[in-house]
mmCIF file of C-alpha atoms in Angstrom:
data_model
loop_
_atom_site.group_PDB
_atom_site.id
_atom_site.type_symbol
_atom_site.label_atom_id
_atom_site.label_comp_id
_atom_site.label_asym_id
_atom_site.label_seq_id
_atom_site.Cartn_x
_atom_site.Cartn_y
_atom_site.Cartn_z
ATOM 1 C CA MET A 13 120.635 59.377 42.981
ATOM 2 C CA GLN A 14 122.972 60.716 40.391
ATOM 3 C CA LYS A 15 126.618 60.128 39.565
ATOM 4 C CA ASN A 16 128.932 62.918 40.646
ATOM 5 C CA SER A 17 132.711 62.641 40.122
ATOM 6 C CA GLY A 18 132.726 58.871 40.503
ATOM 7 C CA GLN A 19 130.685 58.968 43.726
ATOM 8 C CA ARG A 20 126.953 58.472 44.100
ATOM 9 C CA LYS A 21 125.309 61.597 45.390
ATOM 10 C CA ASN A 22 121.866 61.647 46.920
ATOM 11 C CA VAL A 23 119.871 64.521 45.409
ATOM 12 C CA ILE A 24 117.814 65.397 48.496
ATOM 13 C CA PHE A 25 120.166 64.583 51.364
ATOM 14 C CA GLY A 26 123.474 65.266 49.646
ATOM 15 C CA SER A 27 124.981 61.979 50.789
ATOM 16 C CA LEU A 28 124.096 58.620 52.236
ATOM 17 C CA LYS A 29 125.777 59.684 55.484
ATOM 18 C CA VAL A 30 123.389 62.619 55.906
ATOM 19 C CA MET A 31 120.418 60.370 55.078
ATOM 20 C CA VAL A 32 121.484 57.891 57.770
ATOM 21 C CA ALA A 33 122.057 60.717 60.274
ATOM 22 C CA ALA A 34 118.572 62.087 59.507
ATOM 23 C CA ALA A 35 117.071 58.610 59.985
ATOM 24 C CA LEU A 36 118.838 58.294 63.341
ATOM 25 C CA LEU A 37 117.534 61.709 64.381
ATOM 26 C CA ALA A 38 113.998 60.683 63.339
ATOM 27 C CA ALA A 39 114.373 57.519 65.432
ATOM 28 C CA MET A 40 115.582 59.609 68.385
ATOM 29 C CA SER A 41 112.541 61.846 67.977
ATOM 30 C CA ILE A 42 110.233 58.832 68.085
ATOM 31 C CA VAL A 43 111.869 57.488 71.239
ATOM 32 C CA CYS A 44 111.853 60.901 72.953
ATOM 33 C CA GLY A 45 108.286 61.740 71.918
ATOM 34 C CA LYS A 46 106.496 58.445 72.194
ATOM 35 C CA TYR A 47 108.401 56.406 74.788
ATOM 36 C CA LEU A 48 110.148 58.929 77.071
ATOM 37 C CA LYS A 49 107.271 61.404 77.270
ATOM 38 C CA ILE A 50 105.781 62.733 80.483
ATOM 39 C CA PRO A 51 101.999 62.783 79.965
ATOM 40 C CA VAL A 52 99.986 65.698 81.339
ATOM 41 C CA GLY A 53 96.324 64.802 80.978
ATOM 42 C CA ASP A 54 94.938 63.105 77.894
ATOM 43 C CA ILE A 55 96.407 65.182 75.065
ATOM 44 C CA MET A 56 99.374 67.060 76.526
ATOM 45 C CA ARG A 57 102.842 65.748 77.221
ATOM 46 C CA PHE A 58 106.309 67.001 77.970
ATOM 47 C CA SER A 59 108.838 65.502 75.609
ATOM 48 C CA PHE A 60 111.925 66.295 73.619
ATOM 49 C CA GLU A 61 110.538 64.899 70.359
ATOM 50 C CA ASN A 62 111.292 68.136 68.513
ATOM 51 C CA LEU A 63 114.937 68.376 69.600
ATOM 52 C CA PRO A 64 116.251 65.860 67.023
ATOM 53 C CA ILE A 65 114.022 67.382 64.325
ATOM 54 C CA LEU A 66 115.380 70.848 65.077
ATOM 55 C CA LEU A 67 118.913 69.505 65.113
ATOM 56 C CA ALA A 68 118.381 67.881 61.693
ATOM 57 C CA GLY A 69 117.227 71.174 60.218
ATOM 58 C CA MET A 70 119.978 73.191 61.860
ATOM 59 C CA ALA A 71 122.733 70.770 60.877
ATOM 60 C CA PHE A 72 121.602 69.706 57.394
ATOM 61 C CA GLY A 73 119.140 72.344 56.174
ATOM 62 C CA SER A 74 115.422 72.942 55.808
ATOM 63 C CA VAL A 75 114.608 70.071 53.458
ATOM 64 C CA VAL A 76 116.343 67.437 55.595
ATOM 65 C CA GLY A 77 114.747 68.934 58.726
ATOM 66 C CA ALA A 78 111.290 68.805 57.129
ATOM 67 C CA ILE A 79 111.736 65.195 55.974
ATOM 68 C CA THR A 80 113.009 64.201 59.417
ATOM 69 C CA GLY A 81 109.886 65.776 60.941
ATOM 70 C CA VAL A 82 107.531 63.916 58.571
ATOM 71 C CA VAL A 83 109.231 60.569 59.114
ATOM 72 C CA ALA A 84 109.390 60.983 62.899
ATOM 73 C CA ASP A 85 105.721 61.929 63.177
ATOM 74 C CA LEU A 86 104.274 59.350 60.780
ATOM 75 C CA VAL A 87 106.426 56.394 61.841
ATOM 76 C CA GLY A 88 106.035 57.312 65.517
ATOM 77 C CA CYS A 89 102.242 57.406 65.222
ATOM 78 C CA LEU A 90 102.186 54.066 63.419
ATOM 79 C CA MET A 91 104.482 52.457 66.004
ATOM 80 C CA VAL A 92 102.379 53.414 69.030
ATOM 81 C CA GLY A 93 98.940 53.334 67.431
ATOM 82 C CA TYR A 94 98.151 57.062 67.399
ATOM 83 C CA ALA A 95 95.821 58.337 64.706
ATOM 84 C CA ILE A 96 97.756 60.290 62.089
ATOM 85 C CA ASN A 97 96.772 63.946 62.172
ATOM 86 C CA PRO A 98 97.998 65.671 58.979
ATOM 87 C CA ILE A 99 97.966 69.086 60.652
ATOM 88 C CA VAL A 100 100.190 67.841 63.476
ATOM 89 C CA THR A 101 102.473 66.275 60.855
ATOM 90 C CA LEU A 102 102.597 69.672 59.128
ATOM 91 C CA GLY A 103 103.683 71.133 62.486
ATOM 92 C CA ALA A 104 106.582 68.660 62.633
ATOM 93 C CA VAL A 105 107.521 69.655 59.074
ATOM 94 C CA ALA A 106 107.445 73.325 60.085
ATOM 95 C CA ILE A 107 109.723 72.667 63.052
ATOM 96 C CA GLY A 108 112.328 70.930 60.898
ATOM 97 C CA SER A 109 112.146 73.341 57.977
ATOM 98 C CA LEU A 110 112.155 76.455 60.162
ATOM 99 C CA GLY A 111 115.013 74.945 62.138
ATOM 100 C CA GLY A 112 117.080 74.936 58.965
ATOM 101 C CA PHE A 113 115.767 78.164 57.455
ATOM 102 C CA VAL A 114 116.032 80.392 60.528
ATOM 103 C CA TYR A 115 119.407 78.949 61.533
ATOM 104 C CA LYS A 116 120.788 79.744 58.077
ATOM 105 C CA LEU A 117 119.094 83.155 58.061
ATOM 106 C CA CYS A 118 120.799 84.010 61.366
ATOM 107 C CA ALA A 119 124.203 82.706 60.243
ATOM 108 C CA LYS A 120 126.074 85.881 61.210
ATOM 109 C CA LEU A 121 124.713 85.972 64.765
ATOM 110 C CA PRO A 122 126.622 84.447 67.676
ATOM 111 C CA LEU A 123 125.819 80.748 68.211
ATOM 112 C CA MET A 124 123.813 81.354 71.401
ATOM 113 C CA LEU A 125 121.535 83.957 69.827
ATOM 114 C CA LYS A 126 121.229 82.050 66.544
ATOM 115 C CA THR A 127 120.210 78.900 68.438
ATOM 116 C CA LEU A 128 117.737 80.796 70.640
ATOM 117 C CA VAL A 129 116.016 82.520 67.710
ATOM 118 C CA THR A 130 115.827 79.228 65.792
ATOM 119 C CA VAL A 131 114.378 77.159 68.649
ATOM 120 C CA VAL A 132 111.849 79.830 69.679
ATOM 121 C CA SER A 133 110.610 80.530 66.146
ATOM 122 C CA ALA A 134 110.324 76.843 65.229
ATOM 123 C CA HIS A 135 108.366 76.055 68.400
ATOM 124 C CA LEU A 136 106.178 79.129 68.128
ATOM 125 C CA VAL A 137 105.081 78.285 64.593
ATOM 126 C CA GLY A 138 105.274 74.473 64.581
ATOM 127 C CA SER A 139 104.334 73.492 68.133
ATOM 128 C CA VAL A 140 102.245 76.360 69.492
ATOM 129 C CA LEU A 141 100.352 77.420 66.369
ATOM 130 C CA ILE A 142 100.158 74.556 63.859
ATOM 131 C CA LYS A 143 100.160 71.512 66.161
ATOM 132 C CA THR A 144 97.784 73.209 68.610
ATOM 133 C CA PHE A 145 95.375 73.943 65.758
ATOM 134 C CA GLY A 146 95.560 70.315 64.624
ATOM 135 C CA LEU A 147 94.963 68.961 68.129
ATOM 136 C CA ALA A 148 92.106 71.429 68.781
ATOM 137 C CA LYS A 149 90.355 70.320 65.592
ATOM 138 C CA PHE A 150 91.001 66.622 66.180
ATOM 139 C CA TYR A 151 89.830 66.615 69.819
ATOM 140 C CA SER A 152 87.200 69.394 69.496
ATOM 141 C CA ILE A 153 88.878 71.532 72.158
ATOM 142 C CA PRO A 154 88.689 75.332 72.088
ATOM 143 C CA PHE A 155 91.820 76.519 70.263
ATOM 144 C CA PHE A 156 92.789 79.393 72.568
ATOM 145 C CA GLU A 157 92.285 77.329 75.718
ATOM 146 C CA LEU A 158 94.551 74.600 74.365
ATOM 147 C CA MET A 159 97.044 77.177 73.088
ATOM 148 C CA LEU A 160 97.383 78.618 76.596
ATOM 149 C CA TRP A 161 98.400 75.243 78.029
ATOM 150 C CA ARG A 162 100.636 74.326 75.095
ATOM 151 C CA THR A 163 102.361 77.716 75.246
ATOM 152 C CA LEU A 164 103.235 77.072 78.887
ATOM 153 C CA ASN A 165 104.405 73.571 77.947
ATOM 154 C CA TYR A 166 106.612 74.824 75.113
ATOM 155 C CA VAL A 167 108.105 77.706 77.078
ATOM 156 C CA ILE A 168 109.558 75.040 79.367
ATOM 157 C CA VAL A 169 110.413 72.518 76.628
ATOM 158 C CA ALA A 170 111.923 75.141 74.286
ATOM 159 C CA ALA A 171 114.084 76.539 77.080
ATOM 160 C CA LEU A 172 115.469 73.088 77.850
ATOM 161 C CA GLU A 173 115.900 72.203 74.170
ATOM 162 C CA PHE A 174 117.708 75.504 73.563
ATOM 163 C CA VAL A 175 120.253 74.724 76.287
ATOM 164 C CA ILE A 176 120.788 71.149 75.053
ATOM 165 C CA ILE A 177 121.097 72.125 71.369
ATOM 166 C CA TYR A 178 123.374 75.046 72.181
ATOM 167 C CA PHE A 179 125.814 72.812 74.045
ATOM 168 C CA ILE A 180 125.632 70.157 71.321
ATOM 169 C CA LEU A 181 126.450 72.702 68.603
ATOM 170 C CA LYS A 182 129.121 74.393 70.733
ATOM 171 C CA ASN A 183 131.034 71.115 71.025
ATOM 172 C CA LYS A 184 133.993 71.042 68.630
ATOM 173 C CA ALA A 185 133.886 67.261 68.209
ATOM 174 C CA VAL A 186 130.213 67.418 67.197
ATOM 175 C CA ASN A 187 130.945 70.203 64.696
ATOM 176 C CA SER A 188 133.802 68.182 63.233
ATOM 177 C CA ALA A 189 131.541 65.124 62.890
ATOM 178 C CA LEU A 190 128.767 67.186 61.272
ATOM 179 C CA ASP A 191 131.239 68.714 58.830
ATOM 180 C CA SER A 192 132.515 65.273 57.849
ATOM 181 C CA LEU A 193 128.929 64.079 57.284
ATOM 182 C CA LYS A 194 128.225 66.963 54.926
ATOM 183 C CA ARG A 195 131.313 66.275 52.782
#
């Protein structure tokens, strides 16, 4: 932390408020992904664990999104006793960082399109490609077979997350609260 005009400013998060918001989003990701999941077989599950990670990236930028993804994945695995898979953790980082990067890149697009492009690209890279590769290696499952099932999973999950995130970001009270956090 460094002094800035009489106030303490967090170098990475910008402020303590943003750090706390990111921690809350990481906690929400853990609850959604580890405790409110709908298991499908041994290694697949429907969950909204990526929604808070995406929201962190979209609201606070790529770095905060990436850190939220790392914290959510590592702490979540430790809490429920899953083995930590660094490639899957990298997928969570990609979701958060792409959430921030793509959302900023599409800044001039209408909110609906900007949100859609962000959610789809983050899930395509982070969930379908990187996490699937990590799970295929970890469980010795053929990559393309697993990718087929995870693509179907994330078409459904991404569609639902898009709708939820869109309505969250469209809400004026939420935007006002996010703006006050960033100040």
